[in-house]
Tab-separated table of C-alpha atoms in Angstrom:
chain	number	residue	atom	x	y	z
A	1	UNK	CA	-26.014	9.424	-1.112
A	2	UNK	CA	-25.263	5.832	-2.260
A	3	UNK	CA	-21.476	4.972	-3.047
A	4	UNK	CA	-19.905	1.387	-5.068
A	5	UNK	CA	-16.371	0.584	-4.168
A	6	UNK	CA	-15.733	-1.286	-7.369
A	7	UNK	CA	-12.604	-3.719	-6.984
A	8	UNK	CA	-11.110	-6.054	-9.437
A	9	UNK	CA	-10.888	-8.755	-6.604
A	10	UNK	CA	-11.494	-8.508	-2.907
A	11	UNK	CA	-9.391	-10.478	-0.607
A	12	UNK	CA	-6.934	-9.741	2.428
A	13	UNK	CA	-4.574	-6.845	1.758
A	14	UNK	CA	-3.684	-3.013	2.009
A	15	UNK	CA	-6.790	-1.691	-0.815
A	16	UNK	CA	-9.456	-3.929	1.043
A	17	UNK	CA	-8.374	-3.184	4.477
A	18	UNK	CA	-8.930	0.699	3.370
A	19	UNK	CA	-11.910	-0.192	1.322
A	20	UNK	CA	-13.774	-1.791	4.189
A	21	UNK	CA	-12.498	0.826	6.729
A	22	UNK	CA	-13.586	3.568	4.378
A	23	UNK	CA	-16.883	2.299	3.571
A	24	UNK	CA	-17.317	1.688	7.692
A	25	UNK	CA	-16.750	4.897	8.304
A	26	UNK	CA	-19.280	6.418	5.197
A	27	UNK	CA	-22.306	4.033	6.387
A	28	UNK	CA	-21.748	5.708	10.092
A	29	UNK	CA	-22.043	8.762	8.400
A	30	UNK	CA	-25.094	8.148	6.761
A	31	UNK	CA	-24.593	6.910	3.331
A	32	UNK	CA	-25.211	3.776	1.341
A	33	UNK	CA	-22.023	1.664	0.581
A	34	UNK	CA	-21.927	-1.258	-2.013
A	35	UNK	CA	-19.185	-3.312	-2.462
A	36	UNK	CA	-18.689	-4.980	-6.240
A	37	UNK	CA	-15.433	-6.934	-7.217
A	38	UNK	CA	-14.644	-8.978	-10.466
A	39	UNK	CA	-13.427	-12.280	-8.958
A	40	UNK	CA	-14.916	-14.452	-6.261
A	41	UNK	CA	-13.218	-13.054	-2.762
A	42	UNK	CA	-11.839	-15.052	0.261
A	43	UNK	CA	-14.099	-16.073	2.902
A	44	UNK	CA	-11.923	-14.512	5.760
A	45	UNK	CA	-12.273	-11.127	4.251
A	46	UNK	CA	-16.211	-11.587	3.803
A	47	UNK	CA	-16.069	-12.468	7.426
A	48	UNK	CA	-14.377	-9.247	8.247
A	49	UNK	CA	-16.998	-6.848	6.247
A	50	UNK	CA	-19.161	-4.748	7.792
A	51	UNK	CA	-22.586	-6.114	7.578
A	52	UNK	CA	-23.996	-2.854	7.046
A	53	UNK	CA	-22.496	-2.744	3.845
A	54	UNK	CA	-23.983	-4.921	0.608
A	55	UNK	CA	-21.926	-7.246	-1.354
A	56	UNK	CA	-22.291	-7.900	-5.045
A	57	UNK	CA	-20.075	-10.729	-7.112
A	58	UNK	CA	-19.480	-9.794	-10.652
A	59	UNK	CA	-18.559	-12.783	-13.675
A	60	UNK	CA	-14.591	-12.663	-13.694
A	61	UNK	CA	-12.336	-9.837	-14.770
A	62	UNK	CA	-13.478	-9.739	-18.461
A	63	UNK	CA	-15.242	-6.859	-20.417
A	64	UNK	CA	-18.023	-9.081	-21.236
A	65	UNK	CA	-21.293	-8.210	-21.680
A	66	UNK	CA	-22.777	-10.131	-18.921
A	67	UNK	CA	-20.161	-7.767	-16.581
A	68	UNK	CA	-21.934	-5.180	-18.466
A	69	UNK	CA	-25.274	-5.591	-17.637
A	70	UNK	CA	-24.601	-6.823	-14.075
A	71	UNK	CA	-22.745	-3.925	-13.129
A	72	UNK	CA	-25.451	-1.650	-14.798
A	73	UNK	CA	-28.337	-3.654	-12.765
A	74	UNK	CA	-26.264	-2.867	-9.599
A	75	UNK	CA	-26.166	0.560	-10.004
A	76	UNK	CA	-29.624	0.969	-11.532
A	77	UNK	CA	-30.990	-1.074	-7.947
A	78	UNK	CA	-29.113	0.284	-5.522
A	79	UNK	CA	-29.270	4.109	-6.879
A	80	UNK	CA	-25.552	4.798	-6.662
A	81	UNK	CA	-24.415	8.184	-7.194
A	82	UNK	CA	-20.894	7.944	-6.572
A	83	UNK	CA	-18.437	5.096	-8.064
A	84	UNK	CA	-14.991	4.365	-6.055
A	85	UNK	CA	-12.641	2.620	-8.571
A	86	UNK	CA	-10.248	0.994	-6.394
A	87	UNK	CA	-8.073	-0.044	-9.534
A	88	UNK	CA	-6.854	3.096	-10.696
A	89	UNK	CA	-4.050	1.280	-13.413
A	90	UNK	CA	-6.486	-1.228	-15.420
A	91	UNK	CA	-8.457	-0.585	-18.314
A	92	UNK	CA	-11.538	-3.262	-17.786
A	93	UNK	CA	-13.095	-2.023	-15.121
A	94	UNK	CA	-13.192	1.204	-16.302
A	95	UNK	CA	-13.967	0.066	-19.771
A	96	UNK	CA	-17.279	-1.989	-17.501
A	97	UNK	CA	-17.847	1.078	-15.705
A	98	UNK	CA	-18.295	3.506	-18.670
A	99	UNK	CA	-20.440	0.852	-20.082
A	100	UNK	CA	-22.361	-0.251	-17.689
A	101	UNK	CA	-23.295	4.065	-16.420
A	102	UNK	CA	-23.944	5.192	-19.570
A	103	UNK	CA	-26.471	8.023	-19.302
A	104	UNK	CA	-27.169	7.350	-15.727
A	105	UNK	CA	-26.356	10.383	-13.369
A	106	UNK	CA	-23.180	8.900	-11.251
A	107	UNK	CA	-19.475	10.548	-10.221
A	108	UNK	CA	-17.088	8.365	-11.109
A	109	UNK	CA	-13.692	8.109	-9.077
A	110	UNK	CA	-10.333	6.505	-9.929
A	111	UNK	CA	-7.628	6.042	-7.012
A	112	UNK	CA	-4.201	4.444	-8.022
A	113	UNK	CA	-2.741	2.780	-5.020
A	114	UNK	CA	0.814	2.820	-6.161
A	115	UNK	CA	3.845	5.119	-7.583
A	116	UNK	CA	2.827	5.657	-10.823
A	117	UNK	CA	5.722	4.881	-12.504
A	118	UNK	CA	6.087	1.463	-11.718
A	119	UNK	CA	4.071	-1.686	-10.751
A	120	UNK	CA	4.817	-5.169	-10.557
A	121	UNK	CA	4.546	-6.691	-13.814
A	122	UNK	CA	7.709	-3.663	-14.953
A	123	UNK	CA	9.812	-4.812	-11.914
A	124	UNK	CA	9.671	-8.285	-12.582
A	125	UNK	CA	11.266	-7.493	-15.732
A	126	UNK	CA	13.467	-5.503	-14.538
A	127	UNK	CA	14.224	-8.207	-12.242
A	128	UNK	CA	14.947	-10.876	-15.207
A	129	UNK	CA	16.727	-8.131	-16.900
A	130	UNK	CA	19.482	-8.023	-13.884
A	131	UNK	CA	19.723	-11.842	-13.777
A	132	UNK	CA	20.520	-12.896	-17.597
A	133	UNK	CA	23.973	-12.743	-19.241
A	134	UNK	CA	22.638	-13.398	-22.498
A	135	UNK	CA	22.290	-10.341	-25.239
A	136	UNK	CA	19.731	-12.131	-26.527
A	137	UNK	CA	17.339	-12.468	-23.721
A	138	UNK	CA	18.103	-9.185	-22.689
A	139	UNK	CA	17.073	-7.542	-25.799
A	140	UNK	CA	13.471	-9.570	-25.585
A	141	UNK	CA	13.132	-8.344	-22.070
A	142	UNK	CA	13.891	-4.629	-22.985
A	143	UNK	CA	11.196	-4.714	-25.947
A	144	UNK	CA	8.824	-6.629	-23.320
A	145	UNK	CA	9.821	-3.715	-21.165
A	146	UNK	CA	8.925	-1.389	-23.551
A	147	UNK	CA	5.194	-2.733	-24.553
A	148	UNK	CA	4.118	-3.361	-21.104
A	149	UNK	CA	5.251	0.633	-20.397
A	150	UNK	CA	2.937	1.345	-23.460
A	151	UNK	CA	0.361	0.000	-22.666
A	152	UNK	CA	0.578	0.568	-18.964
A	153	UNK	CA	0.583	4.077	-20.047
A	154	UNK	CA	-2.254	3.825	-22.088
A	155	UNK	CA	-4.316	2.026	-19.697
A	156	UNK	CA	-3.901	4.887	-17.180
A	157	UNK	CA	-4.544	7.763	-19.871
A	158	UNK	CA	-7.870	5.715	-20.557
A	159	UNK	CA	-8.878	5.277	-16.480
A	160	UNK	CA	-7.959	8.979	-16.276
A	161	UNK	CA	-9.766	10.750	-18.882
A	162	UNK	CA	-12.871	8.412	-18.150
A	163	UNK	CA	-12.823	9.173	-14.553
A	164	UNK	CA	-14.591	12.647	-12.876
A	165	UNK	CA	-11.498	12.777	-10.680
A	166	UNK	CA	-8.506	10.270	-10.073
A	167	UNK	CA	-7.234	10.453	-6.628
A	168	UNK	CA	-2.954	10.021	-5.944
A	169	UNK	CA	-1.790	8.697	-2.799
A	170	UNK	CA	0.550	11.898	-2.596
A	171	UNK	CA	1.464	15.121	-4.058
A	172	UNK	CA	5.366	14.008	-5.580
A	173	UNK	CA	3.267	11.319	-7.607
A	174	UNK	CA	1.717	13.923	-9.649
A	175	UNK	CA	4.958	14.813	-11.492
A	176	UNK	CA	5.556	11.153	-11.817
A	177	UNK	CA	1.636	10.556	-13.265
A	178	UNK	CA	2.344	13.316	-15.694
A	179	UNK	CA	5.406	11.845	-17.285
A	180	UNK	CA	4.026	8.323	-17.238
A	181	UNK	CA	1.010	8.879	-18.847
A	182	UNK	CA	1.769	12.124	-20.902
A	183	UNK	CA	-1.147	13.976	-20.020
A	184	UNK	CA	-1.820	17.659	-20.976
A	185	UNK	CA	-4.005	18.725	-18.309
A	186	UNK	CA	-4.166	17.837	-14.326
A	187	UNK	CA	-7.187	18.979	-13.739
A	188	UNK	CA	-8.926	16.202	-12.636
A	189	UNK	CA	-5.673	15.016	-10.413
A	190	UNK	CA	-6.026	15.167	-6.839
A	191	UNK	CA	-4.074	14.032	-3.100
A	192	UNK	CA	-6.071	11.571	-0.930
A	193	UNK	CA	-3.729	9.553	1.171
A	194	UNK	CA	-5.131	6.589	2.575
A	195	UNK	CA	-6.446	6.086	6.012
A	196	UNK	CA	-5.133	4.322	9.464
A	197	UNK	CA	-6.970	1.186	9.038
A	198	UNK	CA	-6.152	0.332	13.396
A	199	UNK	CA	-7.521	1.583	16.193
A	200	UNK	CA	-5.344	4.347	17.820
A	201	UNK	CA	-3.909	5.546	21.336
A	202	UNK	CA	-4.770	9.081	21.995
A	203	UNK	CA	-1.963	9.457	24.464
A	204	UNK	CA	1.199	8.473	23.376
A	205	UNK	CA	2.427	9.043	27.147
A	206	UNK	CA	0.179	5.694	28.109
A	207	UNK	CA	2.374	3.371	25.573
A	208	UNK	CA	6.219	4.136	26.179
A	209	UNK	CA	5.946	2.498	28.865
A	210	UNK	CA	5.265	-0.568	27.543
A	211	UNK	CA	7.366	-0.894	24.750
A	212	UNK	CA	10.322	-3.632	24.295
A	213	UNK	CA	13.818	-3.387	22.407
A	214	UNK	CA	11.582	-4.792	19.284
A	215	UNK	CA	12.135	-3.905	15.780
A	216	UNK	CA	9.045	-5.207	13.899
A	217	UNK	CA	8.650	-5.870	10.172
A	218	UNK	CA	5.232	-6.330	8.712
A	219	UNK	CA	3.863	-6.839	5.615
A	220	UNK	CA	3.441	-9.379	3.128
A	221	UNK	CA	6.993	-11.389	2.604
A	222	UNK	CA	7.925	-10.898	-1.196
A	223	UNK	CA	10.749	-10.207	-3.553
A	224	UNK	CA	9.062	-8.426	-6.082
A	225	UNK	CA	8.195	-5.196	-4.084
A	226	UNK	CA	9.073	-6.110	0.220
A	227	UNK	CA	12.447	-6.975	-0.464
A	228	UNK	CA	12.217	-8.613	3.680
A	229	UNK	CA	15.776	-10.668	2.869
A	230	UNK	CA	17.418	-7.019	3.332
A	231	UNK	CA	15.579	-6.837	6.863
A	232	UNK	CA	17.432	-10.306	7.106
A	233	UNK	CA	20.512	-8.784	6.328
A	234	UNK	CA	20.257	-5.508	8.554
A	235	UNK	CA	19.637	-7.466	11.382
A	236	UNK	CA	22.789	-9.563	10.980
A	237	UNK	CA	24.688	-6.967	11.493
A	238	UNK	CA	22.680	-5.383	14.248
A	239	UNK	CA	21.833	-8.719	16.717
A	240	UNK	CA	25.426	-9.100	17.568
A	241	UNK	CA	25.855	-5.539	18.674
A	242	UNK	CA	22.655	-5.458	19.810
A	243	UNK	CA	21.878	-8.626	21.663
A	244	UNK	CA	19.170	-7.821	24.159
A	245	UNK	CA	16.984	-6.523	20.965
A	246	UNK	CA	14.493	-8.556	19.440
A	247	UNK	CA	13.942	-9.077	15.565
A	248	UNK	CA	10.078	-9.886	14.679
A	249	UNK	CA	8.096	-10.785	11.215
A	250	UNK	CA	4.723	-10.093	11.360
A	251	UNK	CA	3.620	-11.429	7.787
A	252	UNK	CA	3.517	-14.223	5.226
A	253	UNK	CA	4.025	-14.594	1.741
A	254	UNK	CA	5.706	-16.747	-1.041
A	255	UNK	CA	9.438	-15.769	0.391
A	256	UNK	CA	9.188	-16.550	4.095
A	257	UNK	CA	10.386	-20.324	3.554
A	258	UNK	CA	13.136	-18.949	1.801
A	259	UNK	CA	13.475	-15.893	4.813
A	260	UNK	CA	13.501	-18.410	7.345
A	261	UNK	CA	16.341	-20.733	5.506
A	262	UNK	CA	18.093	-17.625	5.461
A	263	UNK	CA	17.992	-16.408	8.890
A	264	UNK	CA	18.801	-20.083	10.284
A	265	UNK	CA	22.143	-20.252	8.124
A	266	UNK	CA	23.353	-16.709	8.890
A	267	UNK	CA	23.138	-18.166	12.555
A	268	UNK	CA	20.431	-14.953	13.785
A	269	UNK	CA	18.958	-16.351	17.189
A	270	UNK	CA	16.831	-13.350	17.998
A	271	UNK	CA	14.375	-13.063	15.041
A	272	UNK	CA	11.027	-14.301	14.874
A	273	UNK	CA	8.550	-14.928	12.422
A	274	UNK	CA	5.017	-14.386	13.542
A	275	UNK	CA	2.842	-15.217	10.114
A	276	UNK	CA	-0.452	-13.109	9.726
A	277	UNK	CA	-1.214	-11.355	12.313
A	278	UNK	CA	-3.191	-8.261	13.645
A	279	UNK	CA	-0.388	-5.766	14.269
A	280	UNK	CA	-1.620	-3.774	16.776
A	281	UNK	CA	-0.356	-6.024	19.597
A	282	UNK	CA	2.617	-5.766	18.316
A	283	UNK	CA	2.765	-1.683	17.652
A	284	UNK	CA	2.152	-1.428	21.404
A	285	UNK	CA	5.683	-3.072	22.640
A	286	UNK	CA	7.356	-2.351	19.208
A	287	UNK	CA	10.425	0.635	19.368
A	288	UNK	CA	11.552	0.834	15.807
A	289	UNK	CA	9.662	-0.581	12.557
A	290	UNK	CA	11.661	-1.263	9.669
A	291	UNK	CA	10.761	-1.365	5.990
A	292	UNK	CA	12.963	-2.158	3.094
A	293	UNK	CA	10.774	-2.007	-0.356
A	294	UNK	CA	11.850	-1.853	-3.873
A	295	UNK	CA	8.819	0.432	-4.233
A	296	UNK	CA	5.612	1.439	-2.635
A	297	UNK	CA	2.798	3.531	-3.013
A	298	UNK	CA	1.681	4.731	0.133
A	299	UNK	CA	2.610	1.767	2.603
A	300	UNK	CA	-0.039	2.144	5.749
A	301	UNK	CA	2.411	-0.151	8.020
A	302	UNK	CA	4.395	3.428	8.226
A	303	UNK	CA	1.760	6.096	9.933
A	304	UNK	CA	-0.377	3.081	11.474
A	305	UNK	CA	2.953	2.212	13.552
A	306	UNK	CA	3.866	5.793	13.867
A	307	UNK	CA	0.456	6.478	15.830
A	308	UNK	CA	1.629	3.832	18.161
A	309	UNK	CA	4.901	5.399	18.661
A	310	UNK	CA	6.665	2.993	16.664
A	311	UNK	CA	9.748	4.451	14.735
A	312	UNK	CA	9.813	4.089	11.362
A	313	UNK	CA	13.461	3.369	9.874
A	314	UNK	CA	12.773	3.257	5.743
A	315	UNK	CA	14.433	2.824	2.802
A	316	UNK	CA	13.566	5.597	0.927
A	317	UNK	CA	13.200	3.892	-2.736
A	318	UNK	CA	10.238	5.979	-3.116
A	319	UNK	CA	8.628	9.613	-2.878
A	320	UNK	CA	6.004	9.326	-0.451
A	321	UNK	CA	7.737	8.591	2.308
A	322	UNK	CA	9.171	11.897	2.563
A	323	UNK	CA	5.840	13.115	2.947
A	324	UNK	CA	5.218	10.770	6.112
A	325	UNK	CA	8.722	10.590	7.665
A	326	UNK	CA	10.694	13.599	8.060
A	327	UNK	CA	14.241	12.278	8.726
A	328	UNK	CA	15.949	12.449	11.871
A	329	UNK	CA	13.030	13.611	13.695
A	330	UNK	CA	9.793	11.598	13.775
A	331	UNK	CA	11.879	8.377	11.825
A	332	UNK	CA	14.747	7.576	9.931
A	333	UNK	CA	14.941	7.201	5.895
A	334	UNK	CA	18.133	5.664	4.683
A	335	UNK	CA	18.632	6.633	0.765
A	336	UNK	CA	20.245	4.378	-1.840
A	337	UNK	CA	23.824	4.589	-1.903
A	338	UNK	CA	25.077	4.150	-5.321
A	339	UNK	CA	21.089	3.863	-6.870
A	340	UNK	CA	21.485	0.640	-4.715
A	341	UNK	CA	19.981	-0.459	-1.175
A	342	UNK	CA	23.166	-0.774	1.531
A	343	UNK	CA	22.692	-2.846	4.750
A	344	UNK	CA	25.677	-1.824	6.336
A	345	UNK	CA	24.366	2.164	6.368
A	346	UNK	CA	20.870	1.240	7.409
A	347	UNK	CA	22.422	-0.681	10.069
A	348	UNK	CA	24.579	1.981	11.293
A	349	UNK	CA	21.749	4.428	11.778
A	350	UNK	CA	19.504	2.016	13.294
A	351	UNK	CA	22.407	1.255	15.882
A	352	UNK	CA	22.455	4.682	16.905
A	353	UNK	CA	18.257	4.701	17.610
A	354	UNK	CA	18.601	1.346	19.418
A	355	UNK	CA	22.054	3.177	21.845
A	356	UNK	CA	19.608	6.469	22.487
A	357	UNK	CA	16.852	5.517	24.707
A	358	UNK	CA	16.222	9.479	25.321
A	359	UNK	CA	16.497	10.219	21.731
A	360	UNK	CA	14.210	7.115	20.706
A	361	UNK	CA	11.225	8.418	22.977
A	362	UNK	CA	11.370	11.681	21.337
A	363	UNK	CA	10.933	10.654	17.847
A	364	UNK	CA	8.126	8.122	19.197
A	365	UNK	CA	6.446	11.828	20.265
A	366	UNK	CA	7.029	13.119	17.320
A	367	UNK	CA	5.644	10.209	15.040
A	368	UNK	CA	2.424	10.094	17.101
A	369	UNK	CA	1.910	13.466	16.432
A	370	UNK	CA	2.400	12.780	12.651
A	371	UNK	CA	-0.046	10.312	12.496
A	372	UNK	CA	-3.207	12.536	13.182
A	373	UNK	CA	-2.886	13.792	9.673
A	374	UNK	CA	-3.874	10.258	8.537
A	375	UNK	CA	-6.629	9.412	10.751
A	376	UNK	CA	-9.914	8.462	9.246
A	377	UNK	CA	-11.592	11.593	10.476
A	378	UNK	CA	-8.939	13.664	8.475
A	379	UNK	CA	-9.379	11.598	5.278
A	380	UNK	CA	-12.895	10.977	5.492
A	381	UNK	CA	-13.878	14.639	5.270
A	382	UNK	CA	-11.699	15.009	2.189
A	383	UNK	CA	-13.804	12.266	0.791
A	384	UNK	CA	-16.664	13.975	0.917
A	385	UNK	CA	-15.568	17.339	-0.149
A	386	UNK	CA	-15.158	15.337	-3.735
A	387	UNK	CA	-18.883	13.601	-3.465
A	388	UNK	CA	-20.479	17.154	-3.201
């Protein structure tokens, strides 16, 4: 069986990290993987592709013709049978897709990476929206609100109804797809979480050991959706308390100027910010992992840590995580107080983790043990249940 990952752009983050270790893992197992994207991808993620797996360029994210008949030579040559839309939310590759297949013999799945009811382009007005005084403004915003909703809701209705099946990252989106999109049927919905994307310890007895008074962030450093400043602000009230712990950022992004500015005036001497970097070094001496996003749709820094017996503490700003962390006993989910995020609770419950040695190495235990149920063999097989 030959199988197209098609992505609207192919560079270094979360949907190529499980596209490549997904399509890895199928070429092992005997099929054919192609990789197509839109726009022109970075070198450094080329560089990290399996070379058992082809790579084709398409001509920019457009519905144009000559997308068209690329993407139709493609599958025509390489005799795909199944299609993996990677980009679940937009209608143009979809629109290409449907264009490019017609009345060839091909499956045709559509995974949305994200909660369903939001995205970026919604939270950056609602971002504007909570920054302006004027009546004005805020009444453009709203109605800007309201058409991108539309149309984000159209766009997924269309990728939906044109897809064979269109996979959610976890069961509490499907209530949430529903009501965003106002679909009749669910039918074609259906659970695939994403993959560990890291190498894994099978013993978690070999690694507690080794691990440090380390709290680790990592991800991408953001405003939009990472929200790292409130990491910034836990920790202030933690290092003081806590001062043989060890604060440390393993990421980059458009905020960590602005991150570091604002750990150097709140006076923090135990943080440190790493850049991009494999985590896995850093799993393996971490004790707790904290994440603070506005939103997420399935964020792999959770189990990946967890099968390193890292402790996840989380804000829980979104429905998924309760499917990955149950609270209190493999990790820690702090809920908004108020609708609001509060650094002063989050800190108080990490304080207690980072005073309970005992209770810490449980919970490590029990997060390792967690983590199987996201290991490529588990999510692999489910794969292929679909292609058959």
């Amino acid at each position: 069986m030959n199988v197209l990952f098609l992505m609207k752009y192919y560079n270094l983050g979360g949907v190529e990290m499980v596209t490549n270790i997904l399509a890895s893992r199928f070429v092992d197992d005997g099929y054919k993987v192609i990789i197509a994207s839109f726009i022109e991808p970075s070198d450094d993620i080329l560089h990290r592709k399996d070379p058992r797996i082809l790579y084709y360029l398409l001509s920019g994210f457009s519905t144009s013709k000559k997308n068209i008949d690329k993407l139709r030579d493609i599958l025509i040559k390489e005799k795909v049978d199944v299609v993996i839309n990677q980009w679940g939310l937009p209608y143009i590759p979809m629109y290409v897709l449907k264009k490019a297949s017609k009345n060839l013999q091909l499956k045709i799945f559509s995974v949305h990476h994200n909660s369903p009811n939001t995205n970026g382009r919604l939270k950056d007005i609602e971002i504007a929206l909570s920054k302006t005084d004027s009546k004005f403004r805020s009444l453009i915003l709203y109605m800007k609100k309201v058409m991108v909703y539309l149309i984000t809701s159209w766009s997924m209705r269309y990728v939906y109804r044109s897809s064979d099946k269109y996979i959610l990252l976890s069961d509490s989106y499907i209530e949430k797809f529903v009501g965003f999109t106002a679909i009749k049927t669910i039918s074609k919905l259906c659970v695939i979480t994403n993959p560990i994307t890291i190498p894994c310890i099978e013993n978690i007895g070999e690694i507690l050991s080794e691990k440090r008074r380390e709290i680790i962030y990592v991800g991408r450093i953001d405003y939009n959706q990472k929200r790292v400043y409130r990491v910034i602000e836990v920790w202030k009230l933690l290092e003081k308390k806590h001062p043989d712990w060890k604060l440390i950022i393993v990421g980059d992004g458009v905020e960590r100027n602005k991150l570091e500015k604002q750990s150097s005036q709140a006076g923090l001497k135990h943080v440190a910010f790493e850049g991009f970097k494999n985590p896995q070094e850093y799993y393996k001496h971490a004790s707790l992992l904290i994440l603070t996003s506005e939103y997420e749709g399935f964020p792999l820094v959770i189990p990946e840590g967890m099968s390193w017996g890292v402790v996840p503490c989380v804000y829980g700003s979104y429905s998924a995580i309760y499917d990955i962390v149950k609270d209190g006993v493999n990790g820690m989910i702090v809920e908004p107080q108020n609708n609001r995020f509060d650094a002063e609770t989050m800190a108080e419950r990490i304080s207690l983790l980072m005073s309970d040695n005992t209770r810490l190495k449980l919970m490590a235990k029990a997060a390792k043990q967690i983590s199987n149920q996201y290991s490529l063999d588990v999510v692999s097989d489910s794969w292929y249940k679909l292609f058959v």
